[in-house]
mmCIF file with all atom_site columns, C-alpha atoms in Angstrom:
data_model
loop_
_atom_site.group_PDB
_atom_site.id
_atom_site.type_symbol
_atom_site.label_atom_id
_atom_site.label_alt_id
_atom_site.label_comp_id
_atom_site.label_asym_id
_atom_site.label_entity_id
_atom_site.label_seq_id
_atom_site.pdbx_PDB_ins_code
_atom_site.Cartn_x
_atom_site.Cartn_y
_atom_site.Cartn_z
_atom_site.occupancy
_atom_site.B_iso_or_equiv
_atom_site.pdbx_formal_charge
_atom_site.auth_seq_id
_atom_site.auth_comp_id
_atom_site.auth_asym_id
_atom_site.auth_atom_id
_atom_site.pdbx_PDB_model_num
ATOM 1   C CA . MET E 1 1   ? 113.153 -24.572 -60.552 1.00 85.00 ? 1   MET E CA 1
ATOM 2   C CA . PRO E 1 2   ? 109.839 -26.316 -59.596 1.00 90.00 ? 2   PRO E CA 1
ATOM 3   C CA . SER E 1 3   ? 106.409 -24.751 -59.718 1.00 92.00 ? 3   SER E CA 1
ATOM 4   C CA . SER E 1 4   ? 104.477 -25.012 -56.920 1.00 92.00 ? 4   SER E CA 1
ATOM 5   C CA . ALA E 1 5   ? 102.239 -27.218 -58.377 1.00 93.00 ? 5   ALA E CA 1
ATOM 6   C CA . ASP E 1 6   ? 106.023 -29.545 -58.174 1.00 92.00 ? 6   ASP E CA 1
ATOM 7   C CA . CYS E 1 7   ? 106.629 -29.278 -54.508 1.00 91.00 ? 7   CYS E CA 1
ATOM 8   C CA . ASP E 1 8   ? 103.461 -30.105 -53.333 1.00 91.00 ? 8   ASP E CA 1
ATOM 9   C CA . ALA E 1 9   ? 103.206 -32.952 -55.156 1.00 92.00 ? 9   ALA E CA 1
ATOM 10  C CA . LEU E 1 10  ? 106.451 -33.232 -53.354 1.00 90.00 ? 10  LEU E CA 1
ATOM 11  C CA . VAL E 1 11  ? 104.526 -32.484 -49.914 1.00 88.00 ? 11  VAL E CA 1
ATOM 12  C CA . ARG E 1 12  ? 102.007 -34.999 -50.782 1.00 89.00 ? 12  ARG E CA 1
ATOM 13  C CA . PHE E 1 13  ? 104.210 -38.018 -51.287 1.00 89.00 ? 13  PHE E CA 1
ATOM 14  C CA . THR E 1 14  ? 107.224 -37.010 -49.040 1.00 84.00 ? 14  THR E CA 1
ATOM 15  C CA . ARG E 1 15  ? 104.529 -36.134 -46.036 1.00 84.00 ? 15  ARG E CA 1
ATOM 16  C CA . PRO E 1 16  ? 107.087 -33.905 -44.051 1.00 83.00 ? 16  PRO E CA 1
ATOM 17  C CA . SER E 1 17  ? 106.501 -32.580 -40.616 1.00 80.00 ? 17  SER E CA 1
ATOM 18  C CA . ARG E 1 18  ? 108.450 -31.066 -38.133 1.00 81.00 ? 18  ARG E CA 1
ATOM 19  C CA . GLU E 1 19  ? 109.443 -34.231 -36.026 1.00 82.00 ? 19  GLU E CA 1
ATOM 20  C CA . LYS E 1 20  ? 111.206 -36.111 -39.629 1.00 81.00 ? 20  LYS E CA 1
ATOM 21  C CA . ALA E 1 21  ? 112.331 -32.664 -40.666 1.00 81.00 ? 21  ALA E CA 1
ATOM 22  C CA . GLU E 1 22  ? 114.777 -33.002 -37.061 1.00 82.00 ? 22  GLU E CA 1
ATOM 23  C CA . ALA E 1 23  ? 115.587 -36.357 -37.395 1.00 81.00 ? 23  ALA E CA 1
ATOM 24  C CA . TRP E 1 24  ? 116.992 -35.208 -40.142 1.00 79.00 ? 24  TRP E CA 1
ATOM 25  C CA . LEU E 1 25  ? 119.431 -32.448 -38.751 1.00 78.00 ? 25  LEU E CA 1
ATOM 26  C CA . TRP E 1 26  ? 120.870 -34.380 -35.916 1.00 78.00 ? 26  TRP E CA 1
ATOM 27  C CA . GLY E 1 27  ? 121.283 -36.989 -38.156 1.00 76.00 ? 27  GLY E CA 1
ATOM 28  C CA . ARG E 1 28  ? 118.174 -40.039 -36.864 1.00 79.00 ? 28  ARG E CA 1
ATOM 29  C CA . ALA E 1 29  ? 116.502 -40.409 -40.636 1.00 72.00 ? 29  ALA E CA 1
ATOM 30  C CA . PRO E 1 30  ? 115.930 -44.072 -40.483 1.00 66.00 ? 30  PRO E CA 1
ATOM 31  C CA . PHE E 1 31  ? 117.512 -46.473 -42.608 1.00 64.00 ? 31  PHE E CA 1
ATOM 32  C CA . GLY E 1 32  ? 116.955 -46.550 -46.025 1.00 63.00 ? 32  GLY E CA 1
ATOM 33  C CA . SER E 1 33  ? 114.603 -44.308 -46.368 1.00 70.00 ? 33  SER E CA 1
ATOM 34  C CA . ASP E 1 34  ? 114.676 -41.298 -49.264 1.00 74.00 ? 34  ASP E CA 1
ATOM 35  C CA . VAL E 1 35  ? 117.190 -38.557 -48.917 1.00 77.00 ? 35  VAL E CA 1
ATOM 36  C CA . GLU E 1 36  ? 114.707 -35.490 -47.406 1.00 80.00 ? 36  GLU E CA 1
ATOM 37  C CA . PHE E 1 37  ? 116.288 -32.237 -47.163 1.00 85.00 ? 37  PHE E CA 1
ATOM 38  C CA . TYR E 1 38  ? 115.723 -29.460 -44.827 1.00 85.00 ? 38  TYR E CA 1
ATOM 39  C CA . LEU E 1 39  ? 115.972 -25.960 -44.193 1.00 88.00 ? 39  LEU E CA 1
ATOM 40  C CA . PHE E 1 40  ? 116.100 -24.099 -40.477 1.00 87.00 ? 40  PHE E CA 1
ATOM 41  C CA . LEU E 1 41  ? 114.947 -20.534 -40.215 1.00 89.00 ? 41  LEU E CA 1
ATOM 42  C CA . ASP E 1 42  ? 114.463 -18.334 -37.371 1.00 89.00 ? 42  ASP E CA 1
ATOM 43  C CA . GLN E 1 43  ? 115.031 -14.957 -35.940 1.00 92.00 ? 43  GLN E CA 1
ATOM 44  C CA . SER E 1 44  ? 119.348 -15.386 -35.630 1.00 95.00 ? 44  SER E CA 1
ATOM 45  C CA . ARG E 1 45  ? 119.720 -18.804 -37.180 1.00 94.00 ? 45  ARG E CA 1
ATOM 46  C CA . MET E 1 46  ? 120.365 -20.727 -40.629 1.00 93.00 ? 46  MET E CA 1
ATOM 47  C CA . GLU E 1 47  ? 120.407 -24.487 -40.291 1.00 89.00 ? 47  GLU E CA 1
ATOM 48  C CA . PRO E 1 48  ? 119.909 -26.715 -43.806 1.00 88.00 ? 48  PRO E CA 1
ATOM 49  C CA . THR E 1 49  ? 120.040 -30.527 -43.224 1.00 84.00 ? 49  THR E CA 1
ATOM 50  C CA . TYR E 1 50  ? 122.690 -31.240 -46.163 1.00 77.00 ? 50  TYR E CA 1
ATOM 51  C CA . ALA E 1 51  ? 126.081 -28.512 -44.574 1.00 69.00 ? 51  ALA E CA 1
ATOM 52  C CA . ALA E 1 52  ? 128.756 -30.447 -44.340 1.00 69.00 ? 52  ALA E CA 1
ATOM 53  C CA . GLU E 1 53  ? 131.755 -29.566 -42.119 1.00 70.00 ? 53  GLU E CA 1
ATOM 54  C CA . GLY E 1 54  ? 132.861 -26.145 -43.494 1.00 74.00 ? 54  GLY E CA 1
ATOM 55  C CA . ASP E 1 55  ? 130.323 -25.398 -45.793 1.00 85.00 ? 55  ASP E CA 1
ATOM 56  C CA . TYR E 1 56  ? 129.007 -21.880 -45.822 1.00 91.00 ? 56  TYR E CA 1
ATOM 57  C CA . ASP E 1 57  ? 125.777 -22.343 -46.012 1.00 90.00 ? 57  ASP E CA 1
ATOM 58  C CA . ALA E 1 58  ? 124.466 -22.334 -41.685 1.00 91.00 ? 58  ALA E CA 1
ATOM 59  C CA . GLY E 1 59  ? 125.029 -19.883 -39.393 1.00 94.00 ? 59  GLY E CA 1
ATOM 60  C CA . THR E 1 60  ? 123.963 -16.865 -37.762 1.00 96.00 ? 60  THR E CA 1
ATOM 61  C CA . LEU E 1 61  ? 121.256 -14.552 -39.867 1.00 96.00 ? 61  LEU E CA 1
ATOM 62  C CA . ARG E 1 62  ? 120.616 -11.036 -39.281 1.00 97.00 ? 62  ARG E CA 1
ATOM 63  C CA . PHE E 1 63  ? 117.740 -10.443 -41.771 1.00 96.00 ? 63  PHE E CA 1
ATOM 64  C CA . GLY E 1 64  ? 117.240 -6.399  -43.812 1.00 96.00 ? 64  GLY E CA 1
ATOM 65  C CA . GLU E 1 65  ? 114.937 -5.594  -46.094 1.00 97.00 ? 65  GLU E CA 1
ATOM 66  C CA . THR E 1 66  ? 111.784 -6.968  -47.145 1.00 95.00 ? 66  THR E CA 1
ATOM 67  C CA . ARG E 1 67  ? 110.987 -6.353  -50.774 1.00 94.00 ? 67  ARG E CA 1
ATOM 68  C CA . GLY E 1 68  ? 107.974 -7.688  -52.033 1.00 95.00 ? 68  GLY E CA 1
ATOM 69  C CA . ASP E 1 69  ? 108.090 -11.561 -51.589 1.00 95.00 ? 69  ASP E CA 1
ATOM 70  C CA . GLU E 1 70  ? 111.715 -10.971 -51.249 1.00 96.00 ? 70  GLU E CA 1
ATOM 71  C CA . ILE E 1 71  ? 113.857 -11.325 -47.666 1.00 96.00 ? 71  ILE E CA 1
ATOM 72  C CA . LEU E 1 72  ? 117.512 -9.712  -47.896 1.00 97.00 ? 72  LEU E CA 1
ATOM 73  C CA . PHE E 1 73  ? 120.516 -11.025 -45.346 1.00 97.00 ? 73  PHE E CA 1
ATOM 74  C CA . GLU E 1 74  ? 123.766 -11.284 -44.073 1.00 97.00 ? 74  GLU E CA 1
ATOM 75  C CA . LEU E 1 75  ? 124.343 -15.401 -43.051 1.00 97.00 ? 75  LEU E CA 1
ATOM 76  C CA . VAL E 1 76  ? 127.999 -15.768 -41.157 1.00 97.00 ? 76  VAL E CA 1
ATOM 77  C CA . PRO E 1 77  ? 129.129 -18.893 -41.326 1.00 95.00 ? 77  PRO E CA 1
ATOM 78  C CA . ASP E 1 78  ? 129.998 -21.025 -38.097 1.00 93.00 ? 78  ASP E CA 1
ATOM 79  C CA . ASP E 1 79  ? 132.504 -22.939 -39.684 1.00 92.00 ? 79  ASP E CA 1
ATOM 80  C CA . HIS E 1 80  ? 133.740 -19.728 -41.748 1.00 94.00 ? 80  HIS E CA 1
ATOM 81  C CA . PRO E 1 81  ? 132.888 -16.917 -38.964 1.00 95.00 ? 81  PRO E CA 1
ATOM 82  C CA . THR E 1 82  ? 135.925 -14.338 -40.626 1.00 95.00 ? 82  THR E CA 1
ATOM 83  C CA . VAL E 1 83  ? 132.475 -14.214 -44.020 1.00 95.00 ? 83  VAL E CA 1
ATOM 84  C CA . THR E 1 84  ? 129.282 -12.487 -44.374 1.00 97.00 ? 84  THR E CA 1
ATOM 85  C CA . ILE E 1 85  ? 127.316 -13.837 -47.074 1.00 97.00 ? 85  ILE E CA 1
ATOM 86  C CA . GLU E 1 86  ? 124.821 -11.994 -48.600 1.00 97.00 ? 86  GLU E CA 1
ATOM 87  C CA . GLY E 1 87  ? 121.908 -13.338 -49.625 1.00 97.00 ? 87  GLY E CA 1
ATOM 88  C CA . THR E 1 88  ? 118.066 -13.102 -50.476 1.00 97.00 ? 88  THR E CA 1
ATOM 89  C CA . ILE E 1 89  ? 114.702 -15.366 -49.559 1.00 96.00 ? 89  ILE E CA 1
ATOM 90  C CA . VAL E 1 90  ? 112.507 -15.275 -52.502 1.00 96.00 ? 90  VAL E CA 1
ATOM 91  C CA . ALA E 1 91  ? 109.323 -16.449 -51.664 1.00 93.00 ? 91  ALA E CA 1
ATOM 92  C CA . PRO E 1 92  ? 105.704 -15.232 -53.332 1.00 94.00 ? 92  PRO E CA 1
ATOM 93  C CA . ALA E 1 93  ? 102.827 -15.862 -51.095 1.00 91.00 ? 93  ALA E CA 1
ATOM 94  C CA . ASP E 1 94  ? 100.394 -17.416 -54.199 1.00 93.00 ? 94  ASP E CA 1
ATOM 95  C CA . SER E 1 95  ? 103.900 -20.256 -54.001 1.00 93.00 ? 95  SER E CA 1
ATOM 96  C CA . SER E 1 96  ? 104.598 -23.406 -52.517 1.00 92.00 ? 96  SER E CA 1
ATOM 97  C CA . VAL E 1 97  ? 108.483 -22.523 -53.708 1.00 94.00 ? 97  VAL E CA 1
ATOM 98  C CA . ILE E 1 98  ? 110.823 -20.932 -51.226 1.00 93.00 ? 98  ILE E CA 1
ATOM 99  C CA . THR E 1 99  ? 114.235 -19.365 -53.323 1.00 95.00 ? 99  THR E CA 1
ATOM 100 C CA . VAL E 1 100 ? 117.839 -19.113 -51.597 1.00 95.00 ? 100 VAL E CA 1
ATOM 101 C CA . ILE E 1 101 ? 119.849 -17.408 -53.033 1.00 96.00 ? 101 ILE E CA 1
ATOM 102 C CA . LEU E 1 102 ? 124.021 -17.137 -51.114 1.00 95.00 ? 102 LEU E CA 1
ATOM 103 C CA . ARG E 1 103 ? 125.827 -14.318 -53.065 1.00 97.00 ? 103 ARG E CA 1
ATOM 104 C CA . ASN E 1 104 ? 129.469 -14.784 -54.192 1.00 95.00 ? 104 ASN E CA 1
ATOM 105 C CA . VAL E 1 105 ? 130.192 -17.652 -52.089 1.00 94.00 ? 105 VAL E CA 1
ATOM 106 C CA . PRO E 1 106 ? 134.047 -19.240 -51.928 1.00 92.00 ? 106 PRO E CA 1
ATOM 107 C CA . SER E 1 107 ? 134.960 -21.978 -53.901 1.00 87.00 ? 107 SER E CA 1
ATOM 108 C CA . SER E 1 108 ? 137.822 -23.833 -55.643 1.00 87.00 ? 108 SER E CA 1
ATOM 109 C CA . ASN E 1 109 ? 136.474 -22.425 -58.377 1.00 89.00 ? 109 ASN E CA 1
ATOM 110 C CA . GLY E 1 110 ? 135.888 -18.579 -57.050 1.00 91.00 ? 110 GLY E CA 1
ATOM 111 C CA . ALA E 1 111 ? 133.025 -16.656 -56.118 1.00 93.00 ? 111 ALA E CA 1
ATOM 112 C CA . ALA E 1 112 ? 129.705 -18.008 -57.393 1.00 93.00 ? 112 ALA E CA 1
ATOM 113 C CA . ASP E 1 113 ? 125.921 -17.253 -55.982 1.00 95.00 ? 113 ASP E CA 1
ATOM 114 C CA . ARG E 1 114 ? 124.819 -20.617 -55.260 1.00 92.00 ? 114 ARG E CA 1
ATOM 115 C CA . VAL E 1 115 ? 120.931 -21.435 -55.705 1.00 94.00 ? 115 VAL E CA 1
ATOM 116 C CA . SER E 1 116 ? 118.183 -23.684 -53.185 1.00 93.00 ? 116 SER E CA 1
ATOM 117 C CA . TYR E 1 117 ? 114.944 -24.606 -53.817 1.00 93.00 ? 117 TYR E CA 1
ATOM 118 C CA . PHE E 1 118 ? 112.241 -25.559 -50.739 1.00 92.00 ? 118 PHE E CA 1
ATOM 119 C CA . CYS E 1 119 ? 108.735 -26.675 -50.844 1.00 91.00 ? 119 CYS E CA 1
ATOM 120 C CA . ARG E 1 120 ? 106.983 -24.720 -48.802 1.00 88.00 ? 120 ARG E CA 1
ATOM 121 C CA . PHE E 1 121 ? 104.788 -27.172 -46.161 1.00 85.00 ? 121 PHE E CA 1
ATOM 122 C CA . GLU E 1 122 ? 102.882 -26.576 -43.091 1.00 78.00 ? 122 GLU E CA 1
ATOM 123 C CA . ASP E 1 123 ? 102.868 -28.775 -39.583 1.00 64.00 ? 123 ASP E CA 1
ATOM 124 C CA . ASP E 1 124 ? 99.867  -29.199 -37.335 1.00 53.00 ? 124 ASP E CA 1
ATOM 125 C CA . SER E 1 125 ? 102.405 -30.470 -35.319 1.00 44.00 ? 125 SER E CA 1
ATOM 126 C CA . GLU E 1 126 ? 103.382 -27.027 -34.166 1.00 43.00 ? 126 GLU E CA 1
ATOM 127 C CA . ALA E 1 127 ? 100.889 -24.316 -32.580 1.00 33.00 ? 127 ALA E CA 1
#
């Protein structure tokens, strides 16, 4: 797991922005650029830039209870509309690290938890 200092250093190095994140989401990343991964969340959708066809990471999102720094959710993947993945977003206010946990994600080796880490960043380009 990255530390908050690791995330702060990565953000300084990559200089992420909403514009760059959207370019990655729509497959318009500049040729030869370093790979960057982003996670888009809104009230009803989870959309990572790394999701592949048939994966369980992108889809309709239903937020549940908030417990301190943890937000429970259910995700119905676009490519698996009969499956509901339970998960947790851990986003401490005093840390740049955001942890996303998808529970019991089906795979050829059996269901397993999938944990991803993201670095929070501020983008002044959006009001």
